[in-house]
C-alpha positions as semicolon CSV with decimal commas, in nm:
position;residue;x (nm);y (nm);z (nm)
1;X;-3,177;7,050;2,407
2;X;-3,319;6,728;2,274
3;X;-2,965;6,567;2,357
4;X;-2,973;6,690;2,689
5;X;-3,361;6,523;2,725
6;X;-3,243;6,191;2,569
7;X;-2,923;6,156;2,818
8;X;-3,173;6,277;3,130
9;X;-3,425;6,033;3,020
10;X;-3,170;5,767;2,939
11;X;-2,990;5,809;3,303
12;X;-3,315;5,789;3,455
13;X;-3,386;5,457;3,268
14;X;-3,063;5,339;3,407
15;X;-3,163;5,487;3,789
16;X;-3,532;5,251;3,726
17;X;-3,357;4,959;3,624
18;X;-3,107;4,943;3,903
19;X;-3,354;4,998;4,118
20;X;-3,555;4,702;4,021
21;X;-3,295;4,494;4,005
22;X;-3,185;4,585;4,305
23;X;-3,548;4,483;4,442
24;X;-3,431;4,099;4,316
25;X;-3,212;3,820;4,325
26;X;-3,084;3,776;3,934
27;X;-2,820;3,586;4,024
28;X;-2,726;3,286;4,242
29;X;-2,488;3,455;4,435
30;X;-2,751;3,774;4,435
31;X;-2,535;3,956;4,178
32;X;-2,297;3,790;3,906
33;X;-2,003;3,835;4,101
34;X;-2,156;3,663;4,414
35;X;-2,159;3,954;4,669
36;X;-2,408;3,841;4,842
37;X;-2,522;4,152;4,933
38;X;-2,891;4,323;4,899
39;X;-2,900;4,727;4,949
40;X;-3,286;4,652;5,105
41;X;-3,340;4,776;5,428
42;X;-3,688;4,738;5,505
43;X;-3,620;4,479;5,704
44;X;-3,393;4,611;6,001
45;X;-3,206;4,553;6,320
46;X;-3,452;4,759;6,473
47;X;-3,761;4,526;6,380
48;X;-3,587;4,210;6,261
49;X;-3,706;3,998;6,562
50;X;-4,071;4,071;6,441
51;X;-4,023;3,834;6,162
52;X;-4,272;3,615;6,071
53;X;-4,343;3,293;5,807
54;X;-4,541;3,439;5,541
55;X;-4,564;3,155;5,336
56;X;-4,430;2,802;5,261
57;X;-4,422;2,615;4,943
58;X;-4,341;2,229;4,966
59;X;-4,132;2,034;4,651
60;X;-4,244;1,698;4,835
61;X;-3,892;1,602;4,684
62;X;-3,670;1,440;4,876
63;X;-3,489;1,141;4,967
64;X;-3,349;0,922;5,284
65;X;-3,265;0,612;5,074
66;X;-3,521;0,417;5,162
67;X;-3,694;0,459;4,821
68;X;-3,461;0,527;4,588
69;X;-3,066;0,403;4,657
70;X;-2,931;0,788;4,732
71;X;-2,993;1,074;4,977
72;X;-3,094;1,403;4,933
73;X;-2,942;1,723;4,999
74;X;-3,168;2,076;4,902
75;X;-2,923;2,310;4,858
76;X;-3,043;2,564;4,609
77;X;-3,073;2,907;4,608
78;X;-3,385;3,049;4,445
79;X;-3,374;3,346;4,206
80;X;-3,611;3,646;4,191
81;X;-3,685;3,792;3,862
82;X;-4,036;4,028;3,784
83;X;-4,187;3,881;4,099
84;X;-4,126;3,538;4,000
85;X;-3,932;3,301;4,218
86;X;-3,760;3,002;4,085
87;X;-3,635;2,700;4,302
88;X;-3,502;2,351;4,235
89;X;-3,563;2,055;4,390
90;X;-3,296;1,797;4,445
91;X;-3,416;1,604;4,172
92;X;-3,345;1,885;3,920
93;X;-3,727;1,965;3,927
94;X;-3,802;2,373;3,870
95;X;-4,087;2,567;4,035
96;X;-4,168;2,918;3,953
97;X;-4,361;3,011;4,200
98;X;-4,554;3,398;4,324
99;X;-4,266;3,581;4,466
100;X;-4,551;3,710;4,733
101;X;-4,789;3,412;4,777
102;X;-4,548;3,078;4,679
103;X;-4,841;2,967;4,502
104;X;-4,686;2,743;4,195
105;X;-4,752;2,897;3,820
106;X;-4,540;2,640;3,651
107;X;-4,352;2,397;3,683
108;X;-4,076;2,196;3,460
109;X;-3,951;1,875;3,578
110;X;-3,635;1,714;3,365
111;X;-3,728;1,364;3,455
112;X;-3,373;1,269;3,595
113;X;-3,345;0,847;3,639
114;X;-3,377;0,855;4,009
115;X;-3,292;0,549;4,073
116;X;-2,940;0,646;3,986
117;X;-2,579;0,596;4,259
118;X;-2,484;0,959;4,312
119;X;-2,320;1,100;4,606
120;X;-2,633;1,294;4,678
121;X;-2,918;1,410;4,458
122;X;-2,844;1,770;4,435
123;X;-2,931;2,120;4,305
124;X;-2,817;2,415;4,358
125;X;-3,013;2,634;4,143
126;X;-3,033;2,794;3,821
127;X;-2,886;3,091;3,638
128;X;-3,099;3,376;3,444
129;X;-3,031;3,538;3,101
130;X;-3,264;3,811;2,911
131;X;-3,170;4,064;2,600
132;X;-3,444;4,278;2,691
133;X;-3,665;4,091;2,492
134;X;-3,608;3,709;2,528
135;X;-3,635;3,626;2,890
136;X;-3,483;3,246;2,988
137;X;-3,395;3,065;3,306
138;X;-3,058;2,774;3,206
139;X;-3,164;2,433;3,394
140;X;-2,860;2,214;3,419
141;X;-2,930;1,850;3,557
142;X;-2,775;1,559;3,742
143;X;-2,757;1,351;3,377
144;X;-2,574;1,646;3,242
145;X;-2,793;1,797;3,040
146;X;-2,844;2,191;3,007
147;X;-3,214;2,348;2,967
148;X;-3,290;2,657;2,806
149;X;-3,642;2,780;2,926
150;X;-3,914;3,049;2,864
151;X;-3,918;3,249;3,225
152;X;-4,253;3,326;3,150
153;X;-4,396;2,977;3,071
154;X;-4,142;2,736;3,100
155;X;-4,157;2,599;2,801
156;X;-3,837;2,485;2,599
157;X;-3,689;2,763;2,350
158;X;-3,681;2,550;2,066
159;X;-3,419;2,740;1,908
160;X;-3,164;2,630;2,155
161;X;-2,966;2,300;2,095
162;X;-3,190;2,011;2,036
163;X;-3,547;2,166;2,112
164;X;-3,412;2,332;2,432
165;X;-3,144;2,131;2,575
166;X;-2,795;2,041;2,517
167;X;-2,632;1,719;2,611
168;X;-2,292;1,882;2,788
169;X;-2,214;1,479;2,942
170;X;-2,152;1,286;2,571
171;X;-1,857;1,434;2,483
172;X;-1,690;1,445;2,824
173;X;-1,760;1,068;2,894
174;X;-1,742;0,927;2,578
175;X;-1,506;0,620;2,605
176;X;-1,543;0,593;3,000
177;X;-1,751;0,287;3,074
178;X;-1,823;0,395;3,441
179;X;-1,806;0,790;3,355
180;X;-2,017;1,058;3,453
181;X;-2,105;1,410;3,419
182;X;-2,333;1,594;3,617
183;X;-2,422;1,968;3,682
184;X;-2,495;2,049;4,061
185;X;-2,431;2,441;4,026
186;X;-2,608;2,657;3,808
187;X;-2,416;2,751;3,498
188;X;-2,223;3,144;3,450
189;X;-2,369;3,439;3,205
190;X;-2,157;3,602;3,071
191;X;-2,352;3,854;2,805
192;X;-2,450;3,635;2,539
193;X;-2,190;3,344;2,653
194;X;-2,258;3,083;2,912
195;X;-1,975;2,911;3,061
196;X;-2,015;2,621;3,185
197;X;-1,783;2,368;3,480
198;X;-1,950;2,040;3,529
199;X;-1,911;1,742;3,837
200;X;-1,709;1,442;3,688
201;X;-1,539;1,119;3,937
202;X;-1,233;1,195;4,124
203;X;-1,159;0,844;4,261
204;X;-0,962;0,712;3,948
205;X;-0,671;0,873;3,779
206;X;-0,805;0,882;3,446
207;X;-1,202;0,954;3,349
208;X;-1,434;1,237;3,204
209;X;-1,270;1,556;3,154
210;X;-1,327;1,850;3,382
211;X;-1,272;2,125;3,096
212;X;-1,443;2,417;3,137
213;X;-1,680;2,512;2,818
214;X;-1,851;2,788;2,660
215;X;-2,165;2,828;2,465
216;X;-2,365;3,095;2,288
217;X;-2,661;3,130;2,501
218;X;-2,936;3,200;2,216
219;X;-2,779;2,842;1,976
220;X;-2,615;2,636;2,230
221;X;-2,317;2,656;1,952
222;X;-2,013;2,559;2,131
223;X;-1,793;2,875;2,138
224;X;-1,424;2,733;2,330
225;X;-1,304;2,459;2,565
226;X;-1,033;2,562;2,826
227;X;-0,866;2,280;2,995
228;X;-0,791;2,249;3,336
229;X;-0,532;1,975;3,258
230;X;-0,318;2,129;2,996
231;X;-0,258;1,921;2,669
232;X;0,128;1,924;2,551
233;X;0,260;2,255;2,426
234;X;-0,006;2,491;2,637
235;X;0,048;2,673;2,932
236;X;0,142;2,425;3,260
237;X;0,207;2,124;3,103
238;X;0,532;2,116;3,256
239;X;0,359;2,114;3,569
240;X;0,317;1,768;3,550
241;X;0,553;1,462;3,491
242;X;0,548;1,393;3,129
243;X;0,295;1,180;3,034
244;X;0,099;1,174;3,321
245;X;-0,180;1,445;3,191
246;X;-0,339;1,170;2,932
247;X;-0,701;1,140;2,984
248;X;-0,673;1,322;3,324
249;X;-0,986;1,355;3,535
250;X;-1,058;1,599;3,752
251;X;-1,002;1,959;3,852
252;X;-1,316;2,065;3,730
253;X;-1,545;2,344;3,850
254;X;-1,843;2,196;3,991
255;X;-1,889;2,510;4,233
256;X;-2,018;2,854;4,091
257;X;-1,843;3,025;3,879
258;X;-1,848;3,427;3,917
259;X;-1,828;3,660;3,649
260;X;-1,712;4,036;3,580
261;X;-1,970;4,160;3,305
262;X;-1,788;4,518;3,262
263;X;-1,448;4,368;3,180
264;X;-1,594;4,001;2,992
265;X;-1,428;3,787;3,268
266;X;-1,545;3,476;3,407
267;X;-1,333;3,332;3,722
268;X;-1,313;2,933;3,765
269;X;-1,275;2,790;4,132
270;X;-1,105;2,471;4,016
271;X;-1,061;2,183;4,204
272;X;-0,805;1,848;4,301
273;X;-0,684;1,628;4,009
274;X;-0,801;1,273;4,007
275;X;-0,700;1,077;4,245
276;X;-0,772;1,308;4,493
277;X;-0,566;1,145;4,776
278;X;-0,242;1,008;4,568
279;X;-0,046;1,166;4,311
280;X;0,251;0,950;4,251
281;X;0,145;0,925;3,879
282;X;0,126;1,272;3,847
283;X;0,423;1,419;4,021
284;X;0,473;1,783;3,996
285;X;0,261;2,082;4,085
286;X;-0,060;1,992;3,840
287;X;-0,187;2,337;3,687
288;X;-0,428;2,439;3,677
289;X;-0,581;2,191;3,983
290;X;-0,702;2,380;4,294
291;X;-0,675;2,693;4,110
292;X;-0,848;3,053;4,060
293;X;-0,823;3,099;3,731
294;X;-0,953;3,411;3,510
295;X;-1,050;3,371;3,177
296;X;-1,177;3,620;2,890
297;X;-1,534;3,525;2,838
298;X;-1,549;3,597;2,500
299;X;-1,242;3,352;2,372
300;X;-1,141;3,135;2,674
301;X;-0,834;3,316;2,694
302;X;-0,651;3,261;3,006
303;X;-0,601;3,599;3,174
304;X;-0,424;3,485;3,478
305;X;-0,445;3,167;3,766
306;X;-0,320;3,139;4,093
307;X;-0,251;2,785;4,224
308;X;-0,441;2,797;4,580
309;X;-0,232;2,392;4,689
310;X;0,014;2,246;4,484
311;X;-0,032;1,863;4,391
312;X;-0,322;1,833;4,605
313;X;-0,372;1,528;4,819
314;X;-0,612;1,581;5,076
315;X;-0,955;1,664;4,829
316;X;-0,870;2,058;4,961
317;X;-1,087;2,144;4,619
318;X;-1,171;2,499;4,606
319;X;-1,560;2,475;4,695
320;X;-1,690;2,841;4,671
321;X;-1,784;3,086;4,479
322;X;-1,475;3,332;4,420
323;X;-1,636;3,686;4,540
324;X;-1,582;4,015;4,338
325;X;-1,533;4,267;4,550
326;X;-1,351;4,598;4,651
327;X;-1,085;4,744;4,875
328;X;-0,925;5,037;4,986
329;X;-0,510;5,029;4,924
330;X;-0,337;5,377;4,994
331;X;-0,639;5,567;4,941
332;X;-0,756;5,453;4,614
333;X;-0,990;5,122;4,511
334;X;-0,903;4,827;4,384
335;X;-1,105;4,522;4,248
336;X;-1,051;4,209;4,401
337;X;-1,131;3,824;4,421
338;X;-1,202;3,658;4,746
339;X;-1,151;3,274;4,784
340;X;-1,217;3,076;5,048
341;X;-1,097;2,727;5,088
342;X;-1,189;2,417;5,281
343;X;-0,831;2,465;5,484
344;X;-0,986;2,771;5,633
345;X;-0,810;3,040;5,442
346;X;-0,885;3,365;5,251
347;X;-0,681;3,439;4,959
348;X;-0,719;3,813;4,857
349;X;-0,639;3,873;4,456
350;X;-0,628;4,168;4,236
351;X;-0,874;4,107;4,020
352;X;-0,679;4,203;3,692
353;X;-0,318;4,078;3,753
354;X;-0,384;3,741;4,000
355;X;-0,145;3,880;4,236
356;X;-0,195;3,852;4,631
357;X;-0,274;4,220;4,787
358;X;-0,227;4,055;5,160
359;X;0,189;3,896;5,127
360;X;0,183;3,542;5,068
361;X;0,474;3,279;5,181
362;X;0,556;2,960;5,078
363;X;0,613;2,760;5,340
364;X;0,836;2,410;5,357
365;X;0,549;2,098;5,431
366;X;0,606;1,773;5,511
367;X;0,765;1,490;5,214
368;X;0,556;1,217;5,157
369;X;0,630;0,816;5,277
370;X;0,416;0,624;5,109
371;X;0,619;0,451;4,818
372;X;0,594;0,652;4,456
373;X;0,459;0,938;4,596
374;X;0,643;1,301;4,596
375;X;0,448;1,539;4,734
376;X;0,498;1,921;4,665
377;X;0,762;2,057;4,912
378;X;0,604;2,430;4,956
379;X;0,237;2,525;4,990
380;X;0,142;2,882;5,002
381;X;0,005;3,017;5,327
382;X;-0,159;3,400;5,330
383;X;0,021;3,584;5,596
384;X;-0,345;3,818;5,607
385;X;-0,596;3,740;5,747
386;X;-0,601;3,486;5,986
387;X;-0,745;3,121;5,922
388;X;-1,158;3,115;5,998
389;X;-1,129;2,755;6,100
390;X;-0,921;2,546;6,297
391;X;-0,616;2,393;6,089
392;X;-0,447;2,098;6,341
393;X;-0,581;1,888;6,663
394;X;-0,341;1,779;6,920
395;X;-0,454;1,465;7,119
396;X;-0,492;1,641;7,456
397;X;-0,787;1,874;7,234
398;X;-0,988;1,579;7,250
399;X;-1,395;1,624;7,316
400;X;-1,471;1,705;7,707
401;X;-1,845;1,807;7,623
402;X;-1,984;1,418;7,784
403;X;-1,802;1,164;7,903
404;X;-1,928;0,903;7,643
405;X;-1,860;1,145;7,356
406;X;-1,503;1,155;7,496
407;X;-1,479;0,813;7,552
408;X;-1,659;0,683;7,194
409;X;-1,366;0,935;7,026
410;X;-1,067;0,821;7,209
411;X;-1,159;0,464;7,088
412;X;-1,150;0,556;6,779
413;X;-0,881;0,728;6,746
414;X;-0,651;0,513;6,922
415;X;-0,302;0,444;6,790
416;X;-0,365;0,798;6,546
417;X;-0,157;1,067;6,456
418;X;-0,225;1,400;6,576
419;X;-0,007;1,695;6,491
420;X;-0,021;2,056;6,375
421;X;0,070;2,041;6,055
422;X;-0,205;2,141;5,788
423;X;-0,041;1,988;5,494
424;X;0,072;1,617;5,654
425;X;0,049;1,364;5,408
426;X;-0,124;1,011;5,407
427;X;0,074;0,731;5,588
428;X;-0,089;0,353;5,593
429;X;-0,113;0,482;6,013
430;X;-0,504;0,630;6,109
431;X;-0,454;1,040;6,069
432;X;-0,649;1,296;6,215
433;X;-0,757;1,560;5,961
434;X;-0,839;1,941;5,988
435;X;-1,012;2,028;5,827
436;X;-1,223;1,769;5,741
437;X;-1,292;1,700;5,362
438;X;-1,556;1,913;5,387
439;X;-1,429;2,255;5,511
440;X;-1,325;2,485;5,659
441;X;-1,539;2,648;5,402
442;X;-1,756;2,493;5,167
443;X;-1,988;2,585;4,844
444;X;-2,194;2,843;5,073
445;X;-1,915;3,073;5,013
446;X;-1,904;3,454;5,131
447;X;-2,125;3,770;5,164
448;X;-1,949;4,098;5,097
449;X;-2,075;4,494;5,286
450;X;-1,953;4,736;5,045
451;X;-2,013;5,013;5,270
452;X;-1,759;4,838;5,524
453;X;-1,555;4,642;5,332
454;X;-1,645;4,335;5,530
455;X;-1,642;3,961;5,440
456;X;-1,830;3,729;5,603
457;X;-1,763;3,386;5,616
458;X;-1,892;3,055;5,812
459;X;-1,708;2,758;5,856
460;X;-1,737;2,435;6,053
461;X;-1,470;2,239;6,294
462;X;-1,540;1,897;6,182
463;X;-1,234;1,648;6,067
464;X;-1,149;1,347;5,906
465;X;-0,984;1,024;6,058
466;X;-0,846;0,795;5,763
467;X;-0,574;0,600;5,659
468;X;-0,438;0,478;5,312
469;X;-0,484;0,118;5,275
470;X;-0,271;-0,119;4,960
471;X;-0,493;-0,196;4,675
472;X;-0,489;-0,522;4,555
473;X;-0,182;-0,610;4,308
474;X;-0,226;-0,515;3,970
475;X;-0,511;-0,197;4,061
476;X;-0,403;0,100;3,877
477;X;-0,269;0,267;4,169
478;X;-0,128;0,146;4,446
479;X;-0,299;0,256;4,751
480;X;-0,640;0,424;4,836
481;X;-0,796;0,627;5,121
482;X;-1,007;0,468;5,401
483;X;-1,209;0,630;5,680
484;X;-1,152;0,459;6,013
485;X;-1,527;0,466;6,100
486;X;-1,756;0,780;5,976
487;X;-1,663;1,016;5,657
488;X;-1,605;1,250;5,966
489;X;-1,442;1,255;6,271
490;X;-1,767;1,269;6,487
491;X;-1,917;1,058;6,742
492;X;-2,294;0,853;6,685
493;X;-2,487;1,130;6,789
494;X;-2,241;1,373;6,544
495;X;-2,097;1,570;6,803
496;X;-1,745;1,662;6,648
497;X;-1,453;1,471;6,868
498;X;-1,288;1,751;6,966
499;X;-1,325;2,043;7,179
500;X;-1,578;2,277;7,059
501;X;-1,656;2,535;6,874
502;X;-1,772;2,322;6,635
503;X;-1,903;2,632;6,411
504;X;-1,869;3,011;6,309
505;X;-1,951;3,310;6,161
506;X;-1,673;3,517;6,116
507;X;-1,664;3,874;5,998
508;X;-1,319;4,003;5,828
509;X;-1,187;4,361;5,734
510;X;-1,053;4,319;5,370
511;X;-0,914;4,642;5,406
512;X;-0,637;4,572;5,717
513;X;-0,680;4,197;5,710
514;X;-0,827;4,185;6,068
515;X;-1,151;4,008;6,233
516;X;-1,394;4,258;6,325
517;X;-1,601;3,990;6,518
518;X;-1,630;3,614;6,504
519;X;-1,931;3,466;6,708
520;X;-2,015;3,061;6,780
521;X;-2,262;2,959;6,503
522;X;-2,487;2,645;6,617
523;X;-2,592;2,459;6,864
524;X;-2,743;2,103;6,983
525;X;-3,015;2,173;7,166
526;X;-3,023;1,854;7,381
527;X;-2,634;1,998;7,493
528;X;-2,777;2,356;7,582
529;X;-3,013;2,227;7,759
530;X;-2,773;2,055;8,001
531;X;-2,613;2,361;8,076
532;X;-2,300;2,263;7,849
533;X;-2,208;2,666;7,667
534;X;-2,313;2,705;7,287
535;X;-2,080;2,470;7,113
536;X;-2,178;2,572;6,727
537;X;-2,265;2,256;6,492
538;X;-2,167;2,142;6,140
539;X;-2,272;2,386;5,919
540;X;-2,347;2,425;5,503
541;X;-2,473;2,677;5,275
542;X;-2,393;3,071;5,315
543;X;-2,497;3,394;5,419
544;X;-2,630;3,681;5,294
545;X;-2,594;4,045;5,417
546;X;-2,794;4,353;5,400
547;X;-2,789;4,748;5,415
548;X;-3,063;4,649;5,701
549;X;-2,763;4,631;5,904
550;X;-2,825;4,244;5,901
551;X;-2,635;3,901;5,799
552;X;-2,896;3,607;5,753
553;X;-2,800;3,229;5,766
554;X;-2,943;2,875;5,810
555;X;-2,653;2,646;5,709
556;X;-2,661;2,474;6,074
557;X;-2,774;2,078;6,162
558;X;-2,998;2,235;6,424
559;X;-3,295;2,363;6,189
560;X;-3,276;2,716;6,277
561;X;-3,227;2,983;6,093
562;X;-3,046;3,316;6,238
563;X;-2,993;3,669;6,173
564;X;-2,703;3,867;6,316
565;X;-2,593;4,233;6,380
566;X;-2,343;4,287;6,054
567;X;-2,155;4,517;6,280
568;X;-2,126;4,333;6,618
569;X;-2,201;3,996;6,511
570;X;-2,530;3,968;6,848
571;X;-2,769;3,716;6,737
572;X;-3,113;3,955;6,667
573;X;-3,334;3,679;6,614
574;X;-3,398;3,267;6,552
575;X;-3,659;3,046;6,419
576;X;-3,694;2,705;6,379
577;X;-3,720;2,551;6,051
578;X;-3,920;2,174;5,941
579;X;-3,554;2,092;5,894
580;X;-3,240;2,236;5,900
581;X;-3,113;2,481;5,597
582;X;-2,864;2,363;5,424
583;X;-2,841;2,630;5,182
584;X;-2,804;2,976;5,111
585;X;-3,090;3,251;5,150
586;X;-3,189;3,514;4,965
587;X;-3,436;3,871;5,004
588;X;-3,655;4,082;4,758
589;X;-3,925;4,325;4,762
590;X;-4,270;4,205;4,646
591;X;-4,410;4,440;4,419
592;X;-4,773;4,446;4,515
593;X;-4,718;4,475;4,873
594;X;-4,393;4,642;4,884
595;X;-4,266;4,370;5,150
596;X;-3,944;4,254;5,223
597;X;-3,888;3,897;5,227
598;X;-3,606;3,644;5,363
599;X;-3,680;3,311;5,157
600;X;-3,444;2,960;5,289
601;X;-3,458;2,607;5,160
602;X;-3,548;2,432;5,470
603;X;-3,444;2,064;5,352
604;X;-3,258;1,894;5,607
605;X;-3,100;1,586;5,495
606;X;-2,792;1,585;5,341
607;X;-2,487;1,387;5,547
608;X;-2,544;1,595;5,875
609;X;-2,932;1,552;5,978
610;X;-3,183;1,236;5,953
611;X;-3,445;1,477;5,905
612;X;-3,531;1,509;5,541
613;X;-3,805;1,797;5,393
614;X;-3,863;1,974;5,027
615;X;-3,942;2,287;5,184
616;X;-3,912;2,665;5,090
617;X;-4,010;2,879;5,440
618;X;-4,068;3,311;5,333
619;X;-4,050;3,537;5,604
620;X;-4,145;3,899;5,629
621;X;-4,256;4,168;5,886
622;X;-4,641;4,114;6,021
C-alpha cells in the first residue's frame, strides 16, 4: 500500500511539474528540441483580436552607427522560468524582469567593448539549467565569453570557471591576428553538459576553428571537442583534397542547437566552410560543412550527419534551429528532425538513423568556370515537400509593383544572368541569386502542432546580385565575391526587384508532405495604400504556435506583429509595434493573475528597417 501511495504521489509530482512547465518558456525554442509550440489556450481564436499591450519594458540599447561604428539587430527570445522573464539586449546586457508587470529586478550587464567592427551587435538569448536545487541562466557574449548566473540574483556562481565565466574565444583564436569568436545564440543543455557552437570569420580560408565543444555545466571543465573539419584519420577527411583541412575555418554552429534529453543527443546545424563563396583549395565534398549532424551528448560521439549542400559556395549555411518532432509512417510514430535551409527546403530525418523519410535525389548541377575551382557535380534535392520560397528569377519576373522600382532594378541588373538553376555557380559576369544570402529561411526557424502534425515555416523572396571579382596577385585566393550595389537585390526604398510575394507563412503536413495553407506575410503600407495587393516584405525571426488554435509572428520590416488561424492560415488580428520584430515570440501564464501573455522584441533595426528601438511589448486579454 505504501508503494502504491509513493508511485500515486510521485506521478502526481510529475502531472504538477509538467504543468508548470508547461505554463513557461524554459527553453529558447520553448522546449529543448525547439517545437515551438505552447499547449496554452487561454488565449484563443475566438478572443484573440481583443488583445491588448499590457506592458512594455525598454533596454534603451541599441544602435544605428552613429555612436558606435556597428548596427544593431534585437533578436532574442526571452525565457520564462518561476515568473521571471529574462531578455538580452544586443549588447549582451540581461534583464530579469516580472513576468506580469516587466518591472526590472536585476540586471547583469557583461560590459562588451562596444566600440567593436561586428556584423551586427547581436543576441539572441540565453539558455536555462537547474538540478532542482541550483537554479542558473548561461550568458554567452559577443567577446566570447560564457556566464554562469544565479536565476535568482544574478550574481556569478563562483564555482564555475574563473568566478563565473569561461573564456570559450582563447583557444579558438589563438594564433589568428585578425580572429574572432563570438556567441550570438544561446548555448544547448544537455543534463549536466552544455554544448556549445560559436560565430568565427568565414571570409578567409584559414582562421578560428568552428569545433563544436562541451562543458560540465556545474565546473566549466571541458568535457570533448568535435570537429566540424575532420583532422587526418577521423571520419570525412577524405572529403576534402588532402591537405586542404589545415587550420580550416568555418562550418561552425552559430545557430541553436536542439537537443533530445531522453536519448542524450544534441543535433548541430552546421554551416559553409571558409571561404564561403570559393572552394578551389578545398575541392571535394567538405564534411561535415552545411551539415545536420547528431552527436551523443555525453562523449561527442558522432551518431550520424547528413550533408544538407556539398562544397558549398553560395553561404547556403544551415541557419535554424533543427526541430524535434513527430510523424505518422504506416500507422505507427516516428521521431524526426526538421531542417530548414536558406534555399527554401525542408529536409525530413529520422531522428535515430539520419536517413530521409520523404525520398531524396541527387540531382546533376552546373560545373564551375572560374579557374581552380571544381564544384560538387550533385546536390541533393527533397522530392517532399515542396520548396517554401522561390528558388530561380527569370528576367521577364522583373518588379511591376511602380514604374521607378522597375526601372531602378532593370538598371541594375543590366548585362546579368538570370536562370533557374538553384545551384549556378559564380562567374566574374553580375548573377542574380535566389535565394538571397539570407533565406529562404533563416535563424527564426519552425513551430511544430503536435496534434496536426503541422510545420510552420516563414520565409522571404529577397535575392542577391553579385559577381566574383580577381584579387590582387599574390592574395591567398584568387577571386572574391562582390555585390553589384546593395547586399540584396532590392531597390532604395527595399522593395525586392522582382515580382512579389516578397514574404510567407507557410503551413506543411509532415505526415503526406503537402501544404495545408500558405498565406502572403507582410506588407508596405505606403504600397497598400495605393491600391497595389498585399505584396509580403522581408521578414526575420519565427513563429510560435499554440493549442489556442493560433500561430503568432512579428519577423516583418513593417512593425506589426500578427496572429493567424493555425488551421486556415486568416489573419485574426495585427498591431503595430515602436519598430518592427525581428525576432521570435514567446507565451506564458502569469501566476498571480492567471493571464496569458504574447511577449515580442520590438527592435527594428537590423539590415531591413532605419527604425531602431530596445523594446519588449506584452500583450494579453483586457
Amino acid at each position: 500500500m505504501n508503494t502504491n501511495w509513493r508511485r500515486r504521489a510521485t506521478g502526481l509530482l510529475m502531472l504538477a511539474v509538467a504543468a508548470v512547465q508547461a505554463a513557461e518558456w524554459r527553453s529558447w525554442g520553448g522546449d529543448p528540441g525547439g517545437a515551438k509550440y505552447s499547449p496554452l489556450r487561454q488565449i484563443d481564436k475566438s478572443n484573440v483580436a481583443r488583445l491588448r499591450p499590457a506592458w512594455e519594458f525598454d533596454t534603451k540599447e541599441w544602435s544605428d552607427g552613429s555612436v558606435y561604428p556597428s548596427r544593431s539587430a534585437f533578436e532574442a527570445t526571452p525565457l520564462v522560468i518561476d515568473n521571471v522573464l529574462y531578455v538580452t539586449s544586443p549588447f549582451s546586457h540581461l534583464f530579469a524582469l516580472d513576468a506580469e508587470t516587466g518591472r526590472l529586478l536585476w540586471d547583469f550587464d557583461p560590459k562588451i567593448d562596444r566600440t567593436m567592427r561586428v556584423n551586427l551587435f547581436v543576441n539572441r538569448g540565453v539558455a536555462y539549467w537547474s538540478d532542482g536545487r541550483r537554479k542558473r541562466i548561461l550568458l554567452g557574449d559577443l567577446e566570447g565569453r560564457l556566464f554562469s548566473l544565479d536565476a535568482l540574483t544574478g550574481k556569478p556562481d563562483a564555482s564555475f570557471g574563473e568566478g563565473g565565466v569561461l573564456d570559450l574565444a582563447a583557444e579558438m583564436i589563438e594564433g589568428f591576428e585578425r580572429g574572432y569568436y563570438r556567441l550570438t545564440s544561446p548555448v544547448a543543455v544537455c543534463g549536466d553538459v552544455i554544448v556549445a557552437g560559436g560565430l568565427v570569420p568565414d571570409g578567409e580560408p584559414q582562421g578560428p576553428s568552428g569545433d563544436v565543444r562541451a562543458f560540465d555545466v556545474r565546473t566549466g571543465r571541458p568535457l570533448w571537442r568535435f570537429h566540424v573539419v575532420p583532422r587526418p584519420g577521423e571520419f570525412g577527411y577524405e572529403t576534402w583534397e588532402p591537405g586542404s583541412t589545415e587550420r580550416r575555418g568555418g562550418a561552425n554552429a552559430w545557430s541553436v542547437m536542439s537537443v533530445d534529453e531522453r536519448r542524450r543527443m544534441v543535433f548541430l546545424p552546421l554551416t559553409s566552410p571558409a571561404y564561403d563563396f570559393y572552394g578551389g583549395d578545398r575541392k571535394g565534398a567538405n564534411l561535415f560543412g552545411n551539415s545536420v549532424v547528431a552527436l551523443d551528448c555525453r562523449t561527442g560521439r558522432r551518431i550520424w550527419h547528413f550533408q544538407i549542400i556539398h562544397h558549398d559556395l553560395w553561404d547556403w549555411d544551415l541557419p535554424a534551429q533543427p526541430a524535434l518532432v513527430t510523424v505518422r509512417r504506416r500507422g505507427r510514430d516516428v521521431p524526426a528532425v526538421a531542417q530548414v535551409t536558406k534555399q527554401g527546403f525542408l529536409f525530413l530525418l529520422d531522428r535515430l538513423t539520419g536517413k530521409p523519410l520523404f525520398e531524396v535525389e541527387e540531382r546533376p548541377v552546373p560545373p564551375s568556370t572560374l579557374e581552380g575551382e571544381q564544384a560538387w557535380p550533385t546536390q541533393p534535392f527533397p522530392l517532399k515537400p515542396p520548396p517554401f520560397a522561390r528558388q530561380a528569377m527569370r528576367e521577364d519576373e522583373l518588379t511591376d509593383v511602380t514604374p521607378e522600382s522597375r526601372a531602378e532594378c532593370l538598371e541594375m541588373s543590366r548585362g546579368a544572368l538570370f536562370g533557374d538553376s538553384l545551384f549556378r555557380p559564380w562567374t566574374e559576369q553580375p548573377m542574380v541569386l535566389f535565394p538571397g544570402l539570407n533565406g529562404g529561411a533563416n535563424w527564426g526557424g519552425v513551430a511544430f502542432d503536435p496534434a496536426t502534425r503541422t510545420l510552420f515555416i516563414n520565409s522571404m523572396d529577397v535575392g542577391g546580385l553579385f559577381r566574383m571579382v580577381r584579387r590582387p596577385e599574390g592574395s591567398t585566393l584568387p577571386y572574391r565575391l562582390r555585390a553589384v550595389k546593395h547586399e540584396f537585390f532590392w531597390d532604395s526604398n527595399r522593395y525586392p526587384c522582382q515580382k512579389p510575394p516578397w514574404g510567407t507563412l507557410t503551413a506543411i503536413d509532415l505526415d503526406s508532405g503537402e501544404f495545408r495553407w500558405r498565406v502572403t506575410l507582410g506588407e508596405f503600407d505606403e504600397l497598400t495604400a495605393r491600391g497595389i495587393p498585399k505584396t509580403g516584405a522581408p521578414n526575420l525571426g519565427g513563429p510560435i504556435v499554440t493549442a489556442g488554435g493560433l500561430v503568432f509572428i512579428g519577423a516583418t520590416n513593417d512593425r506589426k506583429f500578427r496572429a493567424f488561424d493555425k488551421d486556415t492560415g486568416e489573419e485574426l488580428w495585427v498591431t503595430r509595434l515602436p519598430a518592427s520584430a525581428m525576432a521570435t515570440p514567446v507565451t506564458y501564464l502569469g501566476k498571480r493573475t492567471g493571464k496569458q501573455f504574447v511577449v515580442v522584441a520590438a527592435g527594428g533595426g537590423n539590415k531591413y528597417d532605419s527604425i531602431f528601438t530596445g523594446k519588449l511589448i506584452a500583450f494579453s486579454l483586457p
